[in-house]
mmCIF file of C-alpha atoms in Angstrom:
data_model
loop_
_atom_site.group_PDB
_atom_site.id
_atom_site.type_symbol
_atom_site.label_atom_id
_atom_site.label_comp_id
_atom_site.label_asym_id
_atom_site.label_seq_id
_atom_site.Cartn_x
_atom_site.Cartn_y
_atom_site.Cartn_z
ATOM 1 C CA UNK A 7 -60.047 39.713 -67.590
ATOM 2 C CA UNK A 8 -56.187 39.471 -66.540
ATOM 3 C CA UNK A 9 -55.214 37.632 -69.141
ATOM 4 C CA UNK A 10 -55.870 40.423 -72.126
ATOM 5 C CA UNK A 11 -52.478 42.055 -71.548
ATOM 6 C CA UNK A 12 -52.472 43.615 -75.733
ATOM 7 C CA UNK A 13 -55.648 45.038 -77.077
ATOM 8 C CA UNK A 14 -56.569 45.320 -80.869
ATOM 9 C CA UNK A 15 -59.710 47.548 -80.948
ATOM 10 C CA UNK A 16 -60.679 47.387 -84.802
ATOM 11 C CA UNK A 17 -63.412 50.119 -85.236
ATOM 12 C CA UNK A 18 -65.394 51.815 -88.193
ATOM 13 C CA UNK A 19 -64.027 55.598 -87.450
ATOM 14 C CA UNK A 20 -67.749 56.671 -89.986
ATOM 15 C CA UNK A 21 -70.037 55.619 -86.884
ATOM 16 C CA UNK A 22 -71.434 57.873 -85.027
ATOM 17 C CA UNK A 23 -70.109 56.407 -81.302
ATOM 18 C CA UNK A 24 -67.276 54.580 -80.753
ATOM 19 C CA UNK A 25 -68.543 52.461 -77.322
ATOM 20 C CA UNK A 26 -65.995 49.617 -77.768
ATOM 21 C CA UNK A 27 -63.064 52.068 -77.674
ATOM 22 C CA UNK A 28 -64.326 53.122 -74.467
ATOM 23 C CA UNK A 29 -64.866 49.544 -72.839
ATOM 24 C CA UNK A 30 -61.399 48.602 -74.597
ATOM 25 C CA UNK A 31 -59.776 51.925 -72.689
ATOM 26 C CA UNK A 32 -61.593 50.655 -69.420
ATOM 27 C CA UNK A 33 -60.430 47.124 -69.365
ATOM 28 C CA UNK A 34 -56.609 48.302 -70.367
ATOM 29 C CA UNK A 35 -56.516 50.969 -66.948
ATOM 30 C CA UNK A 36 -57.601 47.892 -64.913
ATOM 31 C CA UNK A 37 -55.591 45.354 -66.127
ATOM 32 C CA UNK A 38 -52.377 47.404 -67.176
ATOM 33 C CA UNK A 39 -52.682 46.808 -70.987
ATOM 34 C CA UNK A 40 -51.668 48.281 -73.814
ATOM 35 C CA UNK A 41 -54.022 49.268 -76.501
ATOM 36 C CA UNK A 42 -54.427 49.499 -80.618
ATOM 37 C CA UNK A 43 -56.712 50.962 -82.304
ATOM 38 C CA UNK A 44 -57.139 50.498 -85.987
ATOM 39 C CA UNK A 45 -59.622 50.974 -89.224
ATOM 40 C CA UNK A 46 -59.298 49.423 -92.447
ATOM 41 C CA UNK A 47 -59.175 51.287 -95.702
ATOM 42 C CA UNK A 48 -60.389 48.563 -98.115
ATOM 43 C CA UNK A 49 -59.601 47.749 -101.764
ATOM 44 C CA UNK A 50 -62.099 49.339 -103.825
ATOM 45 C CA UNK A 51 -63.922 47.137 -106.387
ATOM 46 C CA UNK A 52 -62.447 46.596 -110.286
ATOM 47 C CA UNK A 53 -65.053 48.287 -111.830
ATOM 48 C CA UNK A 54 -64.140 51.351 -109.381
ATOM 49 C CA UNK A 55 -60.115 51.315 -109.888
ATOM 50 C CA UNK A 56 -61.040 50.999 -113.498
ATOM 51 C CA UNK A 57 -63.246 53.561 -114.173
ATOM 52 C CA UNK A 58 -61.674 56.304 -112.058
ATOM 53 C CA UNK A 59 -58.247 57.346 -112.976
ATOM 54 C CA UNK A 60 -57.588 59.337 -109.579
ATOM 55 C CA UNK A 61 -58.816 55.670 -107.277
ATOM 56 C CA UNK A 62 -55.241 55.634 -105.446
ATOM 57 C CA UNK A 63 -55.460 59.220 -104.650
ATOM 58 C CA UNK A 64 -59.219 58.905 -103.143
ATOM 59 C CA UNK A 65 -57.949 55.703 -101.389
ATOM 60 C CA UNK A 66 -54.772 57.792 -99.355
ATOM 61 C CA UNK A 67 -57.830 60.846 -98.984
ATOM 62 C CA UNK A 68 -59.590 58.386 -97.000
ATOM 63 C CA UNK A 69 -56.716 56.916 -95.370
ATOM 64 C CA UNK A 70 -55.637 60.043 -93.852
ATOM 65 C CA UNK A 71 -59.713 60.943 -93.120
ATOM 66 C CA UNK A 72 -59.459 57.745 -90.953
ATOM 67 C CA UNK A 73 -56.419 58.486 -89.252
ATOM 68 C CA UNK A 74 -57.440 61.488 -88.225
ATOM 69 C CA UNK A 75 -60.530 60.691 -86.370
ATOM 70 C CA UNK A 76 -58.046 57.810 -84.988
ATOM 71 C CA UNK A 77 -55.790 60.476 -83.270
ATOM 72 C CA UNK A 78 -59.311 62.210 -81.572
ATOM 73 C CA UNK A 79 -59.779 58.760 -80.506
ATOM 74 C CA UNK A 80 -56.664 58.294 -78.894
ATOM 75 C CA UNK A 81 -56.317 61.725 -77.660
ATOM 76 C CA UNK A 82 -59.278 60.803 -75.667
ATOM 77 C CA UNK A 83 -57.987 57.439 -74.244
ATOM 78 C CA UNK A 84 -54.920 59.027 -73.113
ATOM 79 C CA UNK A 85 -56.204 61.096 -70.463
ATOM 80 C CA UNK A 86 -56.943 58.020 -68.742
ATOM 81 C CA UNK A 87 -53.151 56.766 -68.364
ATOM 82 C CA UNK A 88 -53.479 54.336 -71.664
ATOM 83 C CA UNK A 89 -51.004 53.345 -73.519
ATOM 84 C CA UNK A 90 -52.135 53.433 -77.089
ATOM 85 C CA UNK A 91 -51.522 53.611 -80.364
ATOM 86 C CA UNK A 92 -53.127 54.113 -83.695
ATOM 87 C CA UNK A 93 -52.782 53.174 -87.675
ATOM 88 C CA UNK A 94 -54.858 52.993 -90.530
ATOM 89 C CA UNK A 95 -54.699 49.660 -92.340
ATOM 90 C CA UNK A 96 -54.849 48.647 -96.118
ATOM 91 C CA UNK A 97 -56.735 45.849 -97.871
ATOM 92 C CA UNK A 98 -59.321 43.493 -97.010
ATOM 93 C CA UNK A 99 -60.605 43.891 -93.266
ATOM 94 C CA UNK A 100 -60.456 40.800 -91.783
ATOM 95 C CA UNK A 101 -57.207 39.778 -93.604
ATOM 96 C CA UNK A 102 -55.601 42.963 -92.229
ATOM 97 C CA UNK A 103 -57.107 42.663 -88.956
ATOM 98 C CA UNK A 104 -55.761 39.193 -88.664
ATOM 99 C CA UNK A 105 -52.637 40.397 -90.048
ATOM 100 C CA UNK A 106 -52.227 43.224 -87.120
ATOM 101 C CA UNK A 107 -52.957 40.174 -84.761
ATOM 102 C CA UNK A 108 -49.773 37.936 -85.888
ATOM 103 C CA UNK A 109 -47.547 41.255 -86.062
ATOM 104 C CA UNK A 110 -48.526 42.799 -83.330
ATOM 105 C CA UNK A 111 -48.865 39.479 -80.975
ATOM 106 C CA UNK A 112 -51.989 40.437 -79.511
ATOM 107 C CA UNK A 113 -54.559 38.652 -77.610
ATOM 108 C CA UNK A 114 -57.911 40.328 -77.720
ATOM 109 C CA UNK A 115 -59.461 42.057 -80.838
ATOM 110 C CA UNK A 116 -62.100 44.019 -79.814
ATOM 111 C CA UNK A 117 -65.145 45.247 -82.909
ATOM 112 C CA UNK A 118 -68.694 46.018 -83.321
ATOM 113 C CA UNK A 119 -70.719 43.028 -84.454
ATOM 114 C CA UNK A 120 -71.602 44.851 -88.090
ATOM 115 C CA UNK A 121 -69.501 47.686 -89.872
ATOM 116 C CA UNK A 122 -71.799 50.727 -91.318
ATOM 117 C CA UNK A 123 -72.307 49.134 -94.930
ATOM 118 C CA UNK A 124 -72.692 46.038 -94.330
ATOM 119 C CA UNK A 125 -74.969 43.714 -96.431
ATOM 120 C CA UNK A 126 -74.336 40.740 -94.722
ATOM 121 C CA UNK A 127 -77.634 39.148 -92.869
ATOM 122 C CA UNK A 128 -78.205 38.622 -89.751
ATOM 123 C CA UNK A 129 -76.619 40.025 -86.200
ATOM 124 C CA UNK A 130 -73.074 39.766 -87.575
ATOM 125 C CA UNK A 131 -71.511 40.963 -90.682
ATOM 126 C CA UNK A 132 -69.110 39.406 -92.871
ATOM 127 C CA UNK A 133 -65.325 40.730 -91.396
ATOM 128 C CA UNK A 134 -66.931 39.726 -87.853
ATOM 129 C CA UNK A 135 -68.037 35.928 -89.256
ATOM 130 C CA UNK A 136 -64.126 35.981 -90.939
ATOM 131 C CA UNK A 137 -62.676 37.076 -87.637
ATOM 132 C CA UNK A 138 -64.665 34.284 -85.395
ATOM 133 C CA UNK A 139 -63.540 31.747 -88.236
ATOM 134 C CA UNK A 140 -59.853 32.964 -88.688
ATOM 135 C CA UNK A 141 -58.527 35.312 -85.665
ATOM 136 C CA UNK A 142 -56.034 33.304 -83.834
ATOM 137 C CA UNK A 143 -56.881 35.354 -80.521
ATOM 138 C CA UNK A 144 -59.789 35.822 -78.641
ATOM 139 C CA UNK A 145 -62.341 38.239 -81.052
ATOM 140 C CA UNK A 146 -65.298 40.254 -78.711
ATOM 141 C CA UNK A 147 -67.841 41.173 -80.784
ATOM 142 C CA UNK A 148 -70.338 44.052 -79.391
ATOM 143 C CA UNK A 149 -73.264 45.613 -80.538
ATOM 144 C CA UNK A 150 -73.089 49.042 -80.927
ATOM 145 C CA UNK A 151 -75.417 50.415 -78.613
ATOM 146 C CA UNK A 152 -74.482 47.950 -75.529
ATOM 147 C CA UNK A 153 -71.163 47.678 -73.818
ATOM 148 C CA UNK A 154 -72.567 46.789 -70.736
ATOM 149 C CA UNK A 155 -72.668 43.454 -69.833
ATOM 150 C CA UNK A 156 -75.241 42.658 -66.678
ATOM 151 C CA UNK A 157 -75.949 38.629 -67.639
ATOM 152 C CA UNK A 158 -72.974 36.539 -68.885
ATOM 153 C CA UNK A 159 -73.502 33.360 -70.287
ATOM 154 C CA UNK A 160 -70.697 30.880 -70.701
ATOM 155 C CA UNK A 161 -71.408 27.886 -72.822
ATOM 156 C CA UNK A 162 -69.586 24.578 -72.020
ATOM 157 C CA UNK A 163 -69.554 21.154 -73.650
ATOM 158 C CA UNK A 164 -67.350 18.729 -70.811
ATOM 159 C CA UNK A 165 -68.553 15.905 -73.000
ATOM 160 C CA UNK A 166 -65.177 14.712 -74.511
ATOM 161 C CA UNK A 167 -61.874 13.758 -73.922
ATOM 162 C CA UNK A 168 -59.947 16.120 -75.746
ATOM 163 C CA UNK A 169 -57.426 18.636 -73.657
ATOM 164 C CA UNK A 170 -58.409 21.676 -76.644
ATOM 165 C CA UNK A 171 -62.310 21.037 -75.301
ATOM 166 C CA UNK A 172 -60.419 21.166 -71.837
ATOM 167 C CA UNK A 173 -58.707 24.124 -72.312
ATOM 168 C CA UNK A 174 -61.708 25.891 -73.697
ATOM 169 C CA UNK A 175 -64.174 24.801 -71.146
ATOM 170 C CA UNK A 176 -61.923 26.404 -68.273
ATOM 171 C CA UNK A 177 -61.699 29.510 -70.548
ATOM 172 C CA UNK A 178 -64.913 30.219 -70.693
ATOM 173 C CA UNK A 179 -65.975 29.586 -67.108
ATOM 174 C CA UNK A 180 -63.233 31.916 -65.540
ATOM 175 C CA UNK A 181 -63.758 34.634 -68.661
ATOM 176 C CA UNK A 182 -67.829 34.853 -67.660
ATOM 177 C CA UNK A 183 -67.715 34.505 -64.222
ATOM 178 C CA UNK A 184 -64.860 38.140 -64.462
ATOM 179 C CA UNK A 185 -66.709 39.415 -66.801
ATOM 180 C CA UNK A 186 -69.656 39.421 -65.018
ATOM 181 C CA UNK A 187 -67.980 40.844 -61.824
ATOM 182 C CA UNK A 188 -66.434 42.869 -63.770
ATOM 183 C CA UNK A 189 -69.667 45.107 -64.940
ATOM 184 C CA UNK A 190 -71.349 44.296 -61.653
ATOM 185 C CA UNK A 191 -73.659 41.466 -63.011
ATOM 186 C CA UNK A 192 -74.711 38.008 -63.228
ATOM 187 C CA UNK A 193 -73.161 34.540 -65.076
ATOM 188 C CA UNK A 194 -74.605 31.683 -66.352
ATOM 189 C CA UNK A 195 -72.808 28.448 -67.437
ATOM 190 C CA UNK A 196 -74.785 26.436 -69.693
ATOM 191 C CA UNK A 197 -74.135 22.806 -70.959
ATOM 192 C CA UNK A 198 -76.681 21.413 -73.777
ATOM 193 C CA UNK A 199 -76.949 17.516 -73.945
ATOM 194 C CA UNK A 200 -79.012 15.186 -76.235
ATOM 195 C CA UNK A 201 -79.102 11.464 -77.081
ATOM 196 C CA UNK A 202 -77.019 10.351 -80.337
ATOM 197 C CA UNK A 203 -79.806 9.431 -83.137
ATOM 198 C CA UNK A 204 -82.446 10.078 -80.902
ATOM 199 C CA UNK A 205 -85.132 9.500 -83.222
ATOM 200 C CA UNK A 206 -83.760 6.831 -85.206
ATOM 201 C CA UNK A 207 -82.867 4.949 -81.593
ATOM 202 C CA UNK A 208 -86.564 5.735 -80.639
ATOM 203 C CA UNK A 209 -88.153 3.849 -83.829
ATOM 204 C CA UNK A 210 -86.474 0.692 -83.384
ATOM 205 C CA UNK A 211 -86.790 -0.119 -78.735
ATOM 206 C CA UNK A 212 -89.319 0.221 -76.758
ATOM 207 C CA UNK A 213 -90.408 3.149 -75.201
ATOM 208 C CA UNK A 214 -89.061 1.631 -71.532
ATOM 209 C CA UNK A 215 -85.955 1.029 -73.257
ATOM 210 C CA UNK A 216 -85.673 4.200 -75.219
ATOM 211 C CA UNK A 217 -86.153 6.110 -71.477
ATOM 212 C CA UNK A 218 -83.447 4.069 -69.791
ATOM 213 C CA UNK A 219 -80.668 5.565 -72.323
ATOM 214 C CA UNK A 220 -82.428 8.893 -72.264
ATOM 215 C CA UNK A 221 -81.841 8.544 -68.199
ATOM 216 C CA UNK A 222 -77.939 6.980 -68.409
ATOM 217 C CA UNK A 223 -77.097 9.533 -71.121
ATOM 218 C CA UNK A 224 -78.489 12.075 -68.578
ATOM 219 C CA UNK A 225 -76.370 11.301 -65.699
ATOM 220 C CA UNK A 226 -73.476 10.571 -67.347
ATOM 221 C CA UNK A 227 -73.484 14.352 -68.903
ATOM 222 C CA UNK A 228 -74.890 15.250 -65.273
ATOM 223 C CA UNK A 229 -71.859 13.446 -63.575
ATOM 224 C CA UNK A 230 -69.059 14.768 -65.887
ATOM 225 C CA UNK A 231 -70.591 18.162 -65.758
ATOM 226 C CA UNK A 232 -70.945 18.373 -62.274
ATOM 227 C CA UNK A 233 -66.656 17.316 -61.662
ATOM 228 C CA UNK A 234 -65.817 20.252 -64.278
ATOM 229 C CA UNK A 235 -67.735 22.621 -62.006
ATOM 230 C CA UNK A 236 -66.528 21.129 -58.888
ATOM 231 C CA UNK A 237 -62.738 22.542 -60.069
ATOM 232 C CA UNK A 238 -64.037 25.972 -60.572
ATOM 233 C CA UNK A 239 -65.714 26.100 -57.138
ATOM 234 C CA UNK A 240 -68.948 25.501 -58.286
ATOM 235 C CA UNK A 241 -71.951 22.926 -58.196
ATOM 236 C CA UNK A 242 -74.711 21.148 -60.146
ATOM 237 C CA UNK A 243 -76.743 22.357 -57.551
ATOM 238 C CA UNK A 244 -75.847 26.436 -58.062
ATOM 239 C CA UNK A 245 -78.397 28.413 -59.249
ATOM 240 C CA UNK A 246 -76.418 29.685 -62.255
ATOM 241 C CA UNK A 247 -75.974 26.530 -63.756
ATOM 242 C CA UNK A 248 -78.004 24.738 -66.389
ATOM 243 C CA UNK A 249 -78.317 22.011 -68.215
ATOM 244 C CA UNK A 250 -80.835 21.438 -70.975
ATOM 245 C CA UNK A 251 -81.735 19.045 -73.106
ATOM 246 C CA UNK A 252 -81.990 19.791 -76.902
ATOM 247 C CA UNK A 253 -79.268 20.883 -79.737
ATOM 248 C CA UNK A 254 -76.850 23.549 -78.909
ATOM 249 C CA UNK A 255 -77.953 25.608 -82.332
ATOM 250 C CA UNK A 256 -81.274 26.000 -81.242
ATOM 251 C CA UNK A 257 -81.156 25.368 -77.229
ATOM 252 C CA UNK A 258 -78.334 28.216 -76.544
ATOM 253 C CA UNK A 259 -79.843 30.722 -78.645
ATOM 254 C CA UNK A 260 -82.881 30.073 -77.220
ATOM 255 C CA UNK A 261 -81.978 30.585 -73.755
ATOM 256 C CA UNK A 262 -80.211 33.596 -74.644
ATOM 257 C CA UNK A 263 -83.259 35.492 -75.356
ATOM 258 C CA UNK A 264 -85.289 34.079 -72.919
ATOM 259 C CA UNK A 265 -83.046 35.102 -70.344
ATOM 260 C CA UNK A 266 -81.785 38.802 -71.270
ATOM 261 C CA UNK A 267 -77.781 37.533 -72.257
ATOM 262 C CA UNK A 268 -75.869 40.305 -73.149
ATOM 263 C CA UNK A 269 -73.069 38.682 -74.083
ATOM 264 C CA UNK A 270 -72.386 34.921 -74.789
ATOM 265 C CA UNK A 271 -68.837 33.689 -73.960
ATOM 266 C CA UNK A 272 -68.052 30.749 -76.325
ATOM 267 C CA UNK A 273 -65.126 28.333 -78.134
ATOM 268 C CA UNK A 274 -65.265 28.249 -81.837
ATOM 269 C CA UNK A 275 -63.257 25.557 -82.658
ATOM 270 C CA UNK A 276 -64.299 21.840 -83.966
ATOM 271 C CA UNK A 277 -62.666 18.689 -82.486
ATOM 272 C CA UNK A 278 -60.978 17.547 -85.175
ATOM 273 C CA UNK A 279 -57.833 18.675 -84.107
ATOM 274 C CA UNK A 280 -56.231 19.826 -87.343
ATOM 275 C CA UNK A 281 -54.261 22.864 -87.012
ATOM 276 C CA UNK A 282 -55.978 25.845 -88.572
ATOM 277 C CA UNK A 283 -59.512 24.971 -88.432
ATOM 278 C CA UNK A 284 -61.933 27.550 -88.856
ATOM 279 C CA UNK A 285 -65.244 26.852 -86.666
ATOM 280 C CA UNK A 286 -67.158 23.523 -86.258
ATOM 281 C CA UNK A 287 -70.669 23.359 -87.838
ATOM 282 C CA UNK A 288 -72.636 23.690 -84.052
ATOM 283 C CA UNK A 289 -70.700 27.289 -83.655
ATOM 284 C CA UNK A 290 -71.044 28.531 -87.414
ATOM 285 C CA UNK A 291 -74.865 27.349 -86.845
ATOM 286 C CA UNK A 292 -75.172 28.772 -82.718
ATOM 287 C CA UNK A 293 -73.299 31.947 -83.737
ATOM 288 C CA UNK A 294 -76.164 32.451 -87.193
ATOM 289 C CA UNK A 295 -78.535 32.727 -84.422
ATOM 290 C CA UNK A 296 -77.179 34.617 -81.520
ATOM 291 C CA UNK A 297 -78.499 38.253 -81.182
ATOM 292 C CA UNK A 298 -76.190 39.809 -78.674
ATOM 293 C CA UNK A 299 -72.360 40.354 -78.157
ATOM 294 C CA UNK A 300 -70.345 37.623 -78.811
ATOM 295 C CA UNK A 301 -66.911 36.986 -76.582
ATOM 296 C CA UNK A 302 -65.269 33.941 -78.974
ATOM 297 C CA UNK A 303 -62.326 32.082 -77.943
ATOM 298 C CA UNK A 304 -59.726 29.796 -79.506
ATOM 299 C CA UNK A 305 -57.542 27.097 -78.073
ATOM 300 C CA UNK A 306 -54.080 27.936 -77.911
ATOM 301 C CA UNK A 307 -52.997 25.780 -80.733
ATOM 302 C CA UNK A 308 -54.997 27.400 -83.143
ATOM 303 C CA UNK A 309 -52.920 27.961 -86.066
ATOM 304 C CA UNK A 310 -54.716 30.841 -88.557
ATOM 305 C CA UNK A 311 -54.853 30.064 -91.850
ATOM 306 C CA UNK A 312 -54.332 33.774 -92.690
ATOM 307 C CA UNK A 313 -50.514 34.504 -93.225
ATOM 308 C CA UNK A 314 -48.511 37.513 -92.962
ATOM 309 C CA UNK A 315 -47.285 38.895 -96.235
ATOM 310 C CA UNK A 316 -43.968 37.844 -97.413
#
């Protein structure tokens, strides 16, 4: 939790509670950070600007509507010995979130999983799926009704080579196992494996034969696994740590309900290495299914492919 030194909270000022400013105002008094928070003022539809002659003036009527319940916000943080400020942003949400990010320089956005109108399905809504794809810092995600986090799971894939798997791996670990002490709880760190072309392996070898790569594969993940753990002070053997067999878009999902998670600590970014990417397929597909907060990090040469206005 140390290393969120400059918060973004990003809220929707028309809900009724406001639990993520809260958490956000809790983690800046421990760690010494400084805090934003914003709401977005978006562009209203063509038909809209062209049917109503007065749209601008509704548009700065909301603005200031917005920045007023800001200021109670704020007001509020402050007796706790915050630093914080507020603004009202205009345009498309996520774009002007992002924006805020790259001006601003910070490191953790903070937002409920699904704004008040949103017709998006599923747990998240559309500005949340834009900020996992696009944020260049880490984006937390939480449901409106639960801010407290009592079972962590971090999700790990030591499988590869690369140092941005590396580097996200290690990220995850220390975030959920803070996290969790953070809010008094428990962690889990999970690691999915399967055999490549399982079934199309399994059609053409014997069943002995099939087994014996089913077994190497196995220990090989086991083995590599088991070293990451061993440099964060942990085991194969600890009681927290798991490693199942099955696809990560259905397997870490799965566990996630089957175990209570309340929040699933992740990396969003695809191997491929090319500056900018959004998320790989296994995230976009993992993240479709996930029904709880969602703490999403990005490698530190993440380059967004939203730009700050010229």
């Amino acid at each position: 939790m140390k290393r969120f030194q400059k918060i973004l909270v990003a809220t929707d000022t028309r809900l009724d509670s406001h639990p993520i400013v809260d958490e956000a105002a809790d983690i800046a008094v421990h760690n010494g950070a400084t805090l934003k928070v914003v709401d977005v003022v978006p562009d209203f539809p063509w038909m809209v600007r062209l049917t109503m002659k007065d749209h601008q003036h509704v548009r700065e009527l909301m603005r200031d509507e917005k920045q007023e319940k800001l200021d109670e916000l704020a007001a509020r943080i402050r007796k706790q010995g915050v630093t914080v400020e507020t603004q009202v942003l205009m345009g498309q949400t996520s774009v002007e979130i992002i924006r805020e990010v790259l001006r601003g320089g910070y490191d953790l956005v903070l937002r409920v999983h699904k704004g008040k109108d949103s017709r998006r399905q599923g747990f998240f809504g559309n500005t949340g799926m834009r900020l996992l794809r696009q944020c260049p810092c880490a984006v937390w995600l939480v449901t409106a009704e639960k801010t407290q986090f009592q079972h962590v799971l971090g999700c790990v894939d030591t499988s590869s080579e690369d140092d941005t798997d590396s580097e996200l791996n290690d990220n995850v670990f220390d975030l959920a196992e803070s996290i969790s002490q953070y809010h008094g709880g428990v962690f889990s760190i999970l690691h999915t494996w399967s055999v490549w072309n399982a079934q199309f392996l399994r059609r053409r070898m014997s069943e002995e034969e099939f087994d014996a790569i089913v077994q190497r594969s196995h220990d090989q993940v086991k083995s590599r696994f088991d070293r990451f753990l061993g440099q964060h002070g942990s085991s194969w053997n600890a009681e927290n740590v798991h490693l199942i067999e099955g696809e990560p878009a259905s397997a870490i999902p799965s566990y996630a309900r089957d175990t209570q998670v309340d929040l699933v600590v992740m990396g969003t970014i695809a191997r491929s290495g090319i500056s900018g990417m959004v998320m790989g397929n296994t995230a976009e597909q993992i993240l479709s299914s996930i029904e709880c907060s969602v703490l999403a990090l990005k490698p530190s040469n993440f380059v967004s492919p939203i730009q700050l206005e010229q």
